[in-house]
Structure formats: structure tokens, C-alpha cells
Amino acid sequence: MEKTNIKRLVTTALFAAMTCVATMMIKFPTPTFGYIHIGDCFVLLSGVILGPYTGALAAGVGSMSADIFSGYISFAPATLIVKALTALAAGLLFRIAKKSSPFRRSHRAAVVISGLIGETIMVIGYFLYETGVAALGAGGFTAAALAAGITASAAGIPFNIVQGISGILLSIILLPLLSKIPDVREWMG
């Protein structure tokens, strides 16, 4: 295996681990029995630095692992998909934005744009998952059960928005530091 491929594999595993640890270690409980964490910073950075596909793998696996290790195992499958899609979207949009003339010199602006779209996917993804779980718990996918699921799940939206904004802000702070690493600069394009 080439030295470059080994570096990339190790860096991908490192981003998955950092996502997991950041999600588990610094968290603030919410009234909806979830928690706000800083792991979304590494979800976004995974997509931006590693690229959309490798970043999606690191973000999804790292976030899912945090759910499993933290006792939120019922969220693990959804987290794998939602966080992978968040990183995928952020990575794709970051690369598209960087090719556009207003964003060529500003990583910050590209991270904000790609992060907003990525985190919107996160908010919608968890809302849909929680609605489905709540409706199922309320008796199936009847109109009344879905209405109850939507009502219950809507309470988590503001907390997920705060989490997403925090992830974007922390990404803006950390990206210039990580960009000083030659391989990171190369991978970002």
C-alpha cells in the first residue's frame, strides 16, 4: 500500500475517532432527552478535508459509534446515515464553492455555505427519524400517530439548529489551523 494511501486511511480513522470523542465528551443535555455536542464540527471537517465520500464514511462511523457507546443505540442507524449525508453534502458543496470566484480565497465563506446546507440535512434527517419513531410508538403510521410524532419531534429542532451552528463556528476556527498541514491543504484541493 502506498504511503499516501496509508496516511489517508489513518487520517480517516482519526477523524472518525475525533468525531466520536467530540460527540461523547462535551455534551449538553436537552429537555428532549437528547444532547447538544461539538461533534458536528468534525462531521463538517471530515467532509471538507477528506472529501465528500471518505468524509461521509468517517463522519457516519464516528457519530454512530458515539451513539452506541453513549447508550443511544436506537439512534445509531439514523445517525450513521444522517451524519454521513451531512459530511457528504458539506464536502461536495465546499469543493463546488472553492471553484467559484468569490470563494477561491476564503475557506471560511465556503465552510459557512457548505456547513449551512449540511447541517440543514442533519436537522431534517433527525426530525424525520424522530417523527417516524414517535409515530410508531404512538400506534403506527395513522394520521393521529403521525401528528403526535411531528409534534414531539418538532421540540428537538431548535436544539439541533444550535448544534449545527456550533459545528459551523468551530469548523471555521479549526480549519485554518488544520490547513497548515501540507496533506490537509492537498486533500482540500
PDB file of C-alpha atoms in Angstrom:
ATOM      1  CA  MET A   1       0.000   0.000   0.000  1.00  0.00           C
ATOM      2  CA  GLU A   2       1.329   3.421  -0.914  1.00  0.00           C
ATOM      3  CA  LYS A   3       2.445   5.804   1.815  1.00  0.00           C
ATOM      4  CA  THR A   4      -0.178   8.342   0.673  1.00  0.00           C
ATOM      5  CA  ASN A   5      -2.994   5.785   0.924  1.00  0.00           C
ATOM      6  CA  ILE A   6      -1.874   4.743   4.403  1.00  0.00           C
ATOM      7  CA  LYS A   7      -1.826   8.402   5.507  1.00  0.00           C
ATOM      8  CA  ARG A   8      -5.310   8.916   4.149  1.00  0.00           C
ATOM      9  CA  LEU A   9      -6.620   5.729   5.777  1.00  0.00           C
ATOM     10  CA  VAL A  10      -5.113   6.670   9.140  1.00  0.00           C
ATOM     11  CA  THR A  11      -6.427  10.237   8.843  1.00  0.00           C
ATOM     12  CA  THR A  12      -9.918   8.923   8.034  1.00  0.00           C
ATOM     13  CA  ALA A  13      -9.829   6.698  11.118  1.00  0.00           C
ATOM     14  CA  LEU A  14      -8.535   9.633  13.159  1.00  0.00           C
ATOM     15  CA  PHE A  15     -11.431  11.836  12.004  1.00  0.00           C
ATOM     16  CA  ALA A  16     -13.910   9.079  12.884  1.00  0.00           C
ATOM     17  CA  ALA A  17     -12.335   8.823  16.343  1.00  0.00           C
ATOM     18  CA  MET A  18     -12.287  12.615  16.842  1.00  0.00           C
ATOM     19  CA  THR A  19     -15.942  12.803  15.793  1.00  0.00           C
ATOM     20  CA  CYS A  20     -16.825  10.057  18.270  1.00  0.00           C
ATOM     21  CA  VAL A  21     -14.871  11.595  21.161  1.00  0.00           C
ATOM     22  CA  ALA A  22     -16.071  15.157  20.498  1.00  0.00           C
ATOM     23  CA  THR A  23     -19.656  13.893  20.403  1.00  0.00           C
ATOM     24  CA  MET A  24     -19.341  11.906  23.626  1.00  0.00           C
ATOM     25  CA  MET A  25     -17.142  14.075  25.813  1.00  0.00           C
ATOM     26  CA  ILE A  26     -18.524  17.582  25.514  1.00  0.00           C
ATOM     27  CA  LYS A  27     -22.298  17.412  25.553  1.00  0.00           C
ATOM     28  CA  PHE A  28     -25.116  19.431  26.980  1.00  0.00           C
ATOM     29  CA  PRO A  29     -28.377  17.586  27.787  1.00  0.00           C
ATOM     30  CA  THR A  30     -31.585  18.942  26.293  1.00  0.00           C
ATOM     31  CA  PRO A  31     -35.150  18.717  27.618  1.00  0.00           C
ATOM     32  CA  THR A  32     -35.974  16.381  24.711  1.00  0.00           C
ATOM     33  CA  PHE A  33     -33.717  13.660  26.207  1.00  0.00           C
ATOM     34  CA  GLY A  34     -31.026  14.268  23.599  1.00  0.00           C
ATOM     35  CA  TYR A  35     -27.937  16.391  23.851  1.00  0.00           C
ATOM     36  CA  ILE A  36     -26.077  19.153  22.047  1.00  0.00           C
ATOM     37  CA  HIS A  37     -22.452  18.282  21.286  1.00  0.00           C
ATOM     38  CA  ILE A  38     -19.471  19.607  19.353  1.00  0.00           C
ATOM     39  CA  GLY A  39     -19.068  16.502  17.192  1.00  0.00           C
ATOM     40  CA  ASP A  40     -20.688  18.241  14.221  1.00  0.00           C
ATOM     41  CA  CYS A  41     -17.531  20.304  13.894  1.00  0.00           C
ATOM     42  CA  PHE A  42     -15.655  17.129  12.975  1.00  0.00           C
ATOM     43  CA  VAL A  43     -18.535  15.895  10.828  1.00  0.00           C
ATOM     44  CA  LEU A  44     -18.177  19.027   8.689  1.00  0.00           C
ATOM     45  CA  LEU A  45     -14.384  18.984   8.748  1.00  0.00           C
ATOM     46  CA  SER A  46     -14.432  15.336   7.653  1.00  0.00           C
ATOM     47  CA  GLY A  47     -16.338  16.266   4.502  1.00  0.00           C
ATOM     48  CA  VAL A  48     -14.301  19.406   3.852  1.00  0.00           C
ATOM     49  CA  ILE A  49     -10.847  17.913   4.432  1.00  0.00           C
ATOM     50  CA  LEU A  50     -11.213  14.262   3.444  1.00  0.00           C
ATOM     51  CA  GLY A  51     -13.624  14.883   0.595  1.00  0.00           C
ATOM     52  CA  PRO A  52     -17.296  14.061   0.346  1.00  0.00           C
ATOM     53  CA  TYR A  53     -17.126  10.267   0.189  1.00  0.00           C
ATOM     54  CA  THR A  54     -14.287   9.482   2.571  1.00  0.00           C
ATOM     55  CA  GLY A  55     -15.519  12.258   4.857  1.00  0.00           C
ATOM     56  CA  ALA A  56     -19.016  10.753   4.854  1.00  0.00           C
ATOM     57  CA  LEU A  57     -17.580   7.422   5.964  1.00  0.00           C
ATOM     58  CA  ALA A  58     -15.554   8.973   8.800  1.00  0.00           C
ATOM     59  CA  ALA A  59     -18.421  11.198   9.981  1.00  0.00           C
ATOM     60  CA  GLY A  60     -21.047   8.470   9.828  1.00  0.00           C
ATOM     61  CA  VAL A  61     -18.981   5.813  11.584  1.00  0.00           C
ATOM     62  CA  GLY A  62     -17.635   8.209  14.222  1.00  0.00           C
ATOM     63  CA  SER A  63     -21.054   9.643  15.057  1.00  0.00           C
ATOM     64  CA  MET A  64     -22.734   6.235  15.069  1.00  0.00           C
ATOM     65  CA  SER A  65     -20.023   4.917  17.403  1.00  0.00           C
ATOM     66  CA  ALA A  66     -20.709   7.779  19.812  1.00  0.00           C
ATOM     67  CA  ASP A  67     -24.392   6.834  19.885  1.00  0.00           C
ATOM     68  CA  ILE A  68     -23.555   3.197  20.559  1.00  0.00           C
ATOM     69  CA  PHE A  69     -21.021   3.972  23.307  1.00  0.00           C
ATOM     70  CA  SER A  70     -23.289   6.616  24.910  1.00  0.00           C
ATOM     71  CA  GLY A  71     -26.387   4.437  25.188  1.00  0.00           C
ATOM     72  CA  TYR A  72     -28.334   5.973  22.295  1.00  0.00           C
ATOM     73  CA  ILE A  73     -28.229   2.752  20.285  1.00  0.00           C
ATOM     74  CA  SER A  74     -31.733   3.279  18.888  1.00  0.00           C
ATOM     75  CA  PHE A  75     -30.376   6.362  17.082  1.00  0.00           C
ATOM     76  CA  ALA A  76     -27.240   4.639  15.743  1.00  0.00           C
ATOM     77  CA  PRO A  77     -28.623   3.584  12.317  1.00  0.00           C
ATOM     78  CA  ALA A  78     -30.164   7.009  11.711  1.00  0.00           C
ATOM     79  CA  THR A  79     -27.023   8.762  12.915  1.00  0.00           C
ATOM     80  CA  LEU A  80     -24.858   6.755  10.525  1.00  0.00           C
ATOM     81  CA  ILE A  81     -26.995   7.893   7.588  1.00  0.00           C
ATOM     82  CA  VAL A  82     -27.742  11.464   8.720  1.00  0.00           C
ATOM     83  CA  LYS A  83     -24.155  12.373   9.645  1.00  0.00           C
ATOM     84  CA  ALA A  84     -22.746  10.679   6.536  1.00  0.00           C
ATOM     85  CA  LEU A  85     -25.150  12.728   4.387  1.00  0.00           C
ATOM     86  CA  THR A  86     -24.210  15.885   6.313  1.00  0.00           C
ATOM     87  CA  ALA A  87     -20.491  15.357   5.606  1.00  0.00           C
ATOM     88  CA  LEU A  88     -21.184  14.295   2.017  1.00  0.00           C
ATOM     89  CA  ALA A  89     -23.163  17.457   1.285  1.00  0.00           C
ATOM     90  CA  ALA A  90     -20.657  19.689   3.084  1.00  0.00           C
ATOM     91  CA  GLY A  91     -17.730  18.108   1.225  1.00  0.00           C
ATOM     92  CA  LEU A  92     -19.383  18.382  -2.191  1.00  0.00           C
ATOM     93  CA  LEU A  93     -20.564  21.954  -1.662  1.00  0.00           C
ATOM     94  CA  PHE A  94     -17.201  23.043  -0.236  1.00  0.00           C
ATOM     95  CA  ARG A  95     -15.456  21.816  -3.386  1.00  0.00           C
ATOM     96  CA  ILE A  96     -18.039  23.486  -5.639  1.00  0.00           C
ATOM     97  CA  ALA A  97     -17.804  26.748  -3.670  1.00  0.00           C
ATOM     98  CA  LYS A  98     -13.991  26.725  -3.793  1.00  0.00           C
ATOM     99  CA  LYS A  99     -14.155  26.651  -7.613  1.00  0.00           C
ATOM    100  CA  SER A 100     -16.402  29.708  -7.645  1.00  0.00           C
ATOM    101  CA  SER A 101     -14.535  33.018  -7.822  1.00  0.00           C
ATOM    102  CA  PRO A 102     -15.981  34.682  -4.679  1.00  0.00           C
ATOM    103  CA  PHE A 103     -14.921  31.712  -2.523  1.00  0.00           C
ATOM    104  CA  ARG A 104     -11.496  30.863  -4.001  1.00  0.00           C
ATOM    105  CA  ARG A 105      -9.578  32.730  -1.323  1.00  0.00           C
ATOM    106  CA  SER A 106     -11.946  32.338   1.579  1.00  0.00           C
ATOM    107  CA  HIS A 107     -12.226  28.931   3.167  1.00  0.00           C
ATOM    108  CA  ARG A 108     -14.441  30.490   5.832  1.00  0.00           C
ATOM    109  CA  ALA A 109     -17.165  31.526   3.410  1.00  0.00           C
ATOM    110  CA  ALA A 110     -17.086  28.127   1.700  1.00  0.00           C
ATOM    111  CA  VAL A 111     -17.335  26.361   5.090  1.00  0.00           C
ATOM    112  CA  VAL A 112     -20.284  28.536   6.099  1.00  0.00           C
ATOM    113  CA  ILE A 113     -22.187  27.851   2.870  1.00  0.00           C
ATOM    114  CA  SER A 114     -21.448  24.123   2.834  1.00  0.00           C
ATOM    115  CA  GLY A 115     -21.993  23.841   6.589  1.00  0.00           C
ATOM    116  CA  LEU A 116     -25.411  25.506   6.437  1.00  0.00           C
ATOM    117  CA  ILE A 117     -26.622  23.057   3.817  1.00  0.00           C
ATOM    118  CA  GLY A 118     -25.029  20.072   5.568  1.00  0.00           C
ATOM    119  CA  GLU A 119     -26.468  20.990   8.945  1.00  0.00           C
ATOM    120  CA  THR A 120     -29.894  21.588   7.397  1.00  0.00           C
ATOM    121  CA  ILE A 121     -29.747  17.978   6.234  1.00  0.00           C
ATOM    122  CA  MET A 122     -28.910  16.965   9.817  1.00  0.00           C
ATOM    123  CA  VAL A 123     -31.871  18.874  11.283  1.00  0.00           C
ATOM    124  CA  ILE A 124     -34.320  17.489   8.716  1.00  0.00           C
ATOM    125  CA  GLY A 125     -32.904  13.964   8.947  1.00  0.00           C
ATOM    126  CA  TYR A 126     -33.305  13.730  12.701  1.00  0.00           C
ATOM    127  CA  PHE A 127     -36.741  15.349  12.545  1.00  0.00           C
ATOM    128  CA  LEU A 128     -37.921  12.706  10.068  1.00  0.00           C
ATOM    129  CA  TYR A 129     -36.383   9.837  12.035  1.00  0.00           C
ATOM    130  CA  GLU A 130     -37.787  11.021  15.366  1.00  0.00           C
ATOM    131  CA  THR A 131     -41.206  11.589  13.774  1.00  0.00           C
ATOM    132  CA  GLY A 132     -41.227   8.031  12.462  1.00  0.00           C
ATOM    133  CA  VAL A 133     -40.115   6.533  15.777  1.00  0.00           C
ATOM    134  CA  ALA A 134     -42.624   8.600  17.755  1.00  0.00           C
ATOM    135  CA  ALA A 135     -45.453   7.721  15.354  1.00  0.00           C
ATOM    136  CA  LEU A 136     -44.553   4.044  15.561  1.00  0.00           C
ATOM    137  CA  GLY A 137     -44.563   4.288  19.353  1.00  0.00           C
ATOM    138  CA  ALA A 138     -47.942   6.021  19.271  1.00  0.00           C
ATOM    139  CA  GLY A 139     -49.616   3.204  17.400  1.00  0.00           C
ATOM    140  CA  GLY A 140     -48.363   3.156  13.828  1.00  0.00           C
ATOM    141  CA  PHE A 141     -48.491   5.443  10.878  1.00  0.00           C
ATOM    142  CA  THR A 142     -52.040   6.670  11.288  1.00  0.00           C
ATOM    143  CA  ALA A 143     -52.847  10.353  10.901  1.00  0.00           C
ATOM    144  CA  ALA A 144     -53.127  10.799  14.668  1.00  0.00           C
ATOM    145  CA  ALA A 145     -49.878   8.956  15.369  1.00  0.00           C
ATOM    146  CA  LEU A 146     -48.026  10.965  12.721  1.00  0.00           C
ATOM    147  CA  ALA A 147     -49.414  14.224  14.116  1.00  0.00           C
ATOM    148  CA  ALA A 148     -48.228  13.216  17.587  1.00  0.00           C
ATOM    149  CA  GLY A 149     -44.829  12.242  16.147  1.00  0.00           C
ATOM    150  CA  ILE A 150     -44.448  15.556  14.339  1.00  0.00           C
ATOM    151  CA  THR A 151     -45.401  17.497  17.458  1.00  0.00           C
ATOM    152  CA  ALA A 152     -42.987  15.576  19.662  1.00  0.00           C
ATOM    153  CA  SER A 153     -40.134  15.737  17.144  1.00  0.00           C
ATOM    154  CA  ALA A 154     -40.537  19.460  16.465  1.00  0.00           C
ATOM    155  CA  ALA A 155     -39.337  20.190  20.012  1.00  0.00           C
ATOM    156  CA  GLY A 156     -35.854  18.929  19.087  1.00  0.00           C
ATOM    157  CA  ILE A 157     -35.425  21.201  16.054  1.00  0.00           C
ATOM    158  CA  PRO A 158     -34.114  24.279  17.920  1.00  0.00           C
ATOM    159  CA  PHE A 159     -31.528  22.173  19.758  1.00  0.00           C
ATOM    160  CA  ASN A 160     -30.332  20.589  16.527  1.00  0.00           C
ATOM    161  CA  ILE A 161     -30.063  24.047  14.966  1.00  0.00           C
ATOM    162  CA  VAL A 162     -27.895  25.240  17.880  1.00  0.00           C
ATOM    163  CA  GLN A 163     -25.741  22.137  17.490  1.00  0.00           C
ATOM    164  CA  GLY A 164     -25.366  22.763  13.753  1.00  0.00           C
ATOM    165  CA  ILE A 165     -24.429  26.417  14.179  1.00  0.00           C
ATOM    166  CA  SER A 166     -21.893  25.465  16.858  1.00  0.00           C
ATOM    167  CA  GLY A 167     -20.392  22.909  14.487  1.00  0.00           C
ATOM    168  CA  ILE A 168     -20.045  25.505  11.728  1.00  0.00           C
ATOM    169  CA  LEU A 169     -18.449  28.064  14.052  1.00  0.00           C
ATOM    170  CA  LEU A 170     -15.945  25.568  15.451  1.00  0.00           C
ATOM    171  CA  SER A 171     -15.116  24.396  11.925  1.00  0.00           C
ATOM    172  CA  ILE A 172     -14.349  27.975  10.916  1.00  0.00           C
ATOM    173  CA  ILE A 173     -11.976  28.245  13.884  1.00  0.00           C
ATOM    174  CA  LEU A 174     -10.217  24.889  13.386  1.00  0.00           C
ATOM    175  CA  LEU A 175      -9.908  24.793   9.592  1.00  0.00           C
ATOM    176  CA  PRO A 176      -7.198  27.492   9.336  1.00  0.00           C
ATOM    177  CA  LEU A 177      -5.132  25.615  11.919  1.00  0.00           C
ATOM    178  CA  LEU A 178      -5.560  22.277  10.158  1.00  0.00           C
ATOM    179  CA  SER A 179      -4.887  23.913   6.769  1.00  0.00           C
ATOM    180  CA  LYS A 180      -1.293  24.479   7.847  1.00  0.00           C
ATOM    181  CA  ILE A 181      -0.710  20.735   7.465  1.00  0.00           C
ATOM    182  CA  PRO A 182       0.523  20.097   3.880  1.00  0.00           C
ATOM    183  CA  ASP A 183      -1.543  16.934   3.350  1.00  0.00           C
ATOM    184  CA  VAL A 184      -4.695  18.678   4.534  1.00  0.00           C
ATOM    185  CA  ARG A 185      -4.141  21.512   2.076  1.00  0.00           C
ATOM    186  CA  GLU A 186      -3.605  18.997  -0.715  1.00  0.00           C
ATOM    187  CA  TRP A 187      -6.736  16.973   0.134  1.00  0.00           C
ATOM    188  CA  MET A 188      -8.870  20.128   0.272  1.00  0.00           C
ATOM    189  CA  GLY A 189      -7.819  20.986  -3.274  1.00  0.00           C
TER     190      GLY A 189
END
